[in-house]
Coordinates of C-alpha atoms in Angstrom, one line a residue:
M228 CA 0.7 1.6 -38.1
T229 CA 0.8 -0.6 -35.5
D230 CA -1.5 -2.2 -31.8
E231 CA 1.5 -1.4 -29.5
P232 CA -1.5 1.2 -27.9
D233 CA -3.8 -1.4 -27.9
H234 CA -1.9 -4.2 -26.7
D235 CA -1.0 -1.6 -24.0
L236 CA -4.1 -1.9 -22.4
E237 CA -4.4 -5.0 -23.4
A238 CA -1.3 -5.4 -20.3
Q239 CA -2.5 -3.0 -18.0
N240 CA -5.9 -4.9 -17.5
V241 CA -4.7 -8.1 -17.6
R242 CA -1.7 -7.0 -15.3
A243 CA -4.6 -5.1 -13.2
R244 CA -7.5 -8.5 -12.9
V245 CA -4.1 -10.1 -11.7
L246 CA -4.0 -7.4 -8.7
D247 CA -7.0 -8.1 -8.3
A248 CA -8.1 -11.6 -7.9
A249 CA -4.2 -11.7 -6.3
V250 CA -5.2 -9.5 -3.6
K251 CA -9.1 -11.3 -3.1
L252 CA -6.7 -14.5 -2.7
I253 CA -5.2 -13.3 -0.7
G254 CA -7.1 -11.8 1.6
G255 CA -9.9 -15.1 1.6
G256 CA -6.2 -17.6 2.6
G257 CA -3.3 -15.5 3.7
V258 CA -0.1 -15.9 1.3
A259 CA -0.7 -19.4 1.3
A260 CA -4.0 -19.0 -0.9
L261 CA -1.3 -17.0 -4.0
T262 CA -0.9 -19.9 -5.7
T263 CA 0.2 -19.2 -9.9
R264 CA -2.6 -21.5 -10.6
A265 CA -5.1 -20.3 -7.7
V266 CA -3.9 -16.5 -9.1
A267 CA -4.4 -17.4 -12.8
S268 CA -7.5 -19.2 -12.7
A269 CA -9.4 -16.6 -10.6
A270 CA -7.6 -13.8 -13.4
S271 CA -8.9 -15.8 -16.3
V272 CA -5.5 -15.7 -17.8
Q273 CA -3.1 -19.0 -18.8
A274 CA 0.1 -19.3 -16.2
P275 CA 2.9 -17.9 -18.1
A276 CA 0.8 -14.2 -18.3
L277 CA 1.6 -14.4 -14.9
Y278 CA 5.2 -14.7 -15.2
R279 CA 5.9 -12.3 -17.8
L280 CA 3.8 -9.3 -15.5
F281 CA 5.9 -10.0 -12.2
G282 CA 8.8 -12.7 -12.1
E283 CA 8.9 -15.3 -9.2
K284 CA 5.8 -15.1 -6.8
R285 CA 8.2 -12.5 -4.8
G286 CA 7.4 -9.6 -7.8
L287 CA 3.5 -10.7 -7.5
L288 CA 2.9 -10.2 -3.9
N289 CA 5.3 -7.0 -4.4
A290 CA 2.9 -5.9 -6.7
V291 CA -0.7 -6.4 -4.9
A292 CA 1.6 -4.9 -1.9
E293 CA 1.7 -2.2 -4.2
H294 CA -0.6 -1.8 -5.7
A295 CA -2.8 -1.9 -1.5
L296 CA -1.0 0.9 -0.7
D297 CA -1.5 3.1 -3.5
A298 CA -5.0 2.7 -3.4
F299 CA -4.8 3.7 0.1
V300 CA -2.0 6.0 -0.1
A301 CA -3.9 8.1 -2.6
Q302 CA -7.9 8.0 -0.7
K303 CA -5.2 9.7 3.0
A304 CA -4.0 12.2 0.9
A305 CA -7.5 13.0 -0.5
V306 CA -8.7 13.6 3.0
E307 CA -9.0 17.5 3.9
P308 CA -7.0 18.1 7.0
H309 CA -8.7 18.6 9.8
P310 CA -8.0 22.2 11.4
D311 CA -6.9 20.9 14.2
P312 CA -3.3 19.0 13.5
V313 CA -3.3 16.1 16.6
Q314 CA -7.1 15.3 15.4
D315 CA -5.9 15.4 12.2
L316 CA -3.4 12.5 12.9
S317 CA -5.4 10.3 15.0
D318 CA -8.0 10.7 12.3
A319 CA -5.2 8.9 10.1
W320 CA -4.7 7.2 12.7
D321 CA -7.5 4.9 12.0
S322 CA -7.7 4.5 9.6
Y323 CA -4.6 3.1 9.2
V324 CA -5.1 0.8 11.8
A325 CA -9.0 -0.4 10.3
F326 CA -6.7 -0.9 6.7
G327 CA -4.5 -2.9 8.9
L328 CA -6.7 -5.1 9.9
A329 CA -9.2 -5.3 7.4
S330 CA -6.2 -6.7 5.3
P331 CA -4.2 -8.5 7.1
A332 CA -2.3 -10.1 4.6
V333 CA -1.6 -7.7 2.6
F334 CA -0.7 -5.3 5.6
A335 CA 2.2 -7.6 6.5
I336 CA 3.4 -7.5 2.5
I337 CA 3.6 -3.7 2.6
N338 CA 5.1 -3.8 6.2
E339 CA 7.8 -5.5 4.1
L340 CA 8.2 -2.8 1.9
A341 CA 8.3 -0.3 4.2
M342 CA 11.7 -1.0 5.3
P343 CA 14.2 2.0 4.5
A344 CA 16.0 -0.5 2.7
S345 CA 13.7 -1.6 0.2
A346 CA 10.8 0.7 0.3
S347 CA 8.8 1.7 -2.1
P348 CA 7.9 4.5 -4.0
A349 CA 4.0 4.2 -2.9
A350 CA 5.3 3.1 1.6
L351 CA 7.7 6.8 1.1
A352 CA 4.4 8.4 -0.5
G353 CA 2.1 7.4 3.1
I354 CA 5.6 7.9 5.2
A355 CA 5.2 10.7 3.2
I356 CA 2.0 12.2 4.1
L357 CA 2.8 11.3 8.1
R358 CA 5.4 13.6 8.3
E359 CA 3.1 16.5 7.0
R360 CA 0.7 15.3 9.8
V361 CA 3.7 15.9 12.6
L362 CA 5.5 18.5 11.3
R363 CA 1.7 20.6 11.0
I364 CA 1.7 19.8 15.4
A365 CA 5.1 20.4 15.2
R366 CA 4.3 24.6 14.1
A367 CA 1.0 24.6 15.8
G368 CA 4.2 23.8 18.8
R369 CA 2.7 20.9 20.3
L370 CA 5.3 18.5 19.8
A371 CA 8.3 17.7 21.5
M372 CA 10.7 15.9 20.5
P373 CA 12.1 16.4 17.1
V374 CA 10.1 15.2 13.7
E375 CA 11.3 11.8 12.5
R376 CA 11.4 10.9 15.4
A377 CA 8.3 11.4 16.0
V378 CA 7.6 9.9 12.3
A379 CA 9.1 7.5 13.3
L380 CA 7.6 5.9 16.6
I381 CA 4.4 6.7 15.1
H382 CA 4.5 4.9 12.0
A383 CA 6.4 1.6 14.3
A384 CA 3.4 2.0 16.8
G385 CA 0.8 1.6 14.1
V386 CA 2.4 -1.5 12.7
G387 CA 2.7 -2.6 15.6
T388 CA -0.8 -1.9 16.9
V389 CA -2.1 -3.8 14.0
A390 CA 0.3 -6.3 13.5
T391 CA -1.0 -7.1 17.8

């Protein structure tokens, strides 16, 4: 008999504690606050555990972004669409901007991951949800440009709005 399932569960718990601690540190002091010592202390783990789980700091930043983005995308996907597709997009816009303003440092890290060359699965899922909203507007005959162009413009405008 092996302890592998218990070991996997413990590793998941440590990973979740580290990510939660990292999100709080970034929220309180930006990326500069994310030091190995601070994260290890806040998560009650030894520093080597961080390296085993995430490799270098960039790996931890990527994991933080994925963690936050996964939660945001899951929340977006769970919202019942408004019957009016334009209102649905407007509501989603408000939610996206609110998320970005509430967590600007995490939002900045996420948007590094949304670049086409390095898009993460969560970033791609978020873009897919946006695309579906824009497609609903197109199907209603209320879109005056190609869907992909509208998706790119709306995403860029959303990132720019939050960044500004």
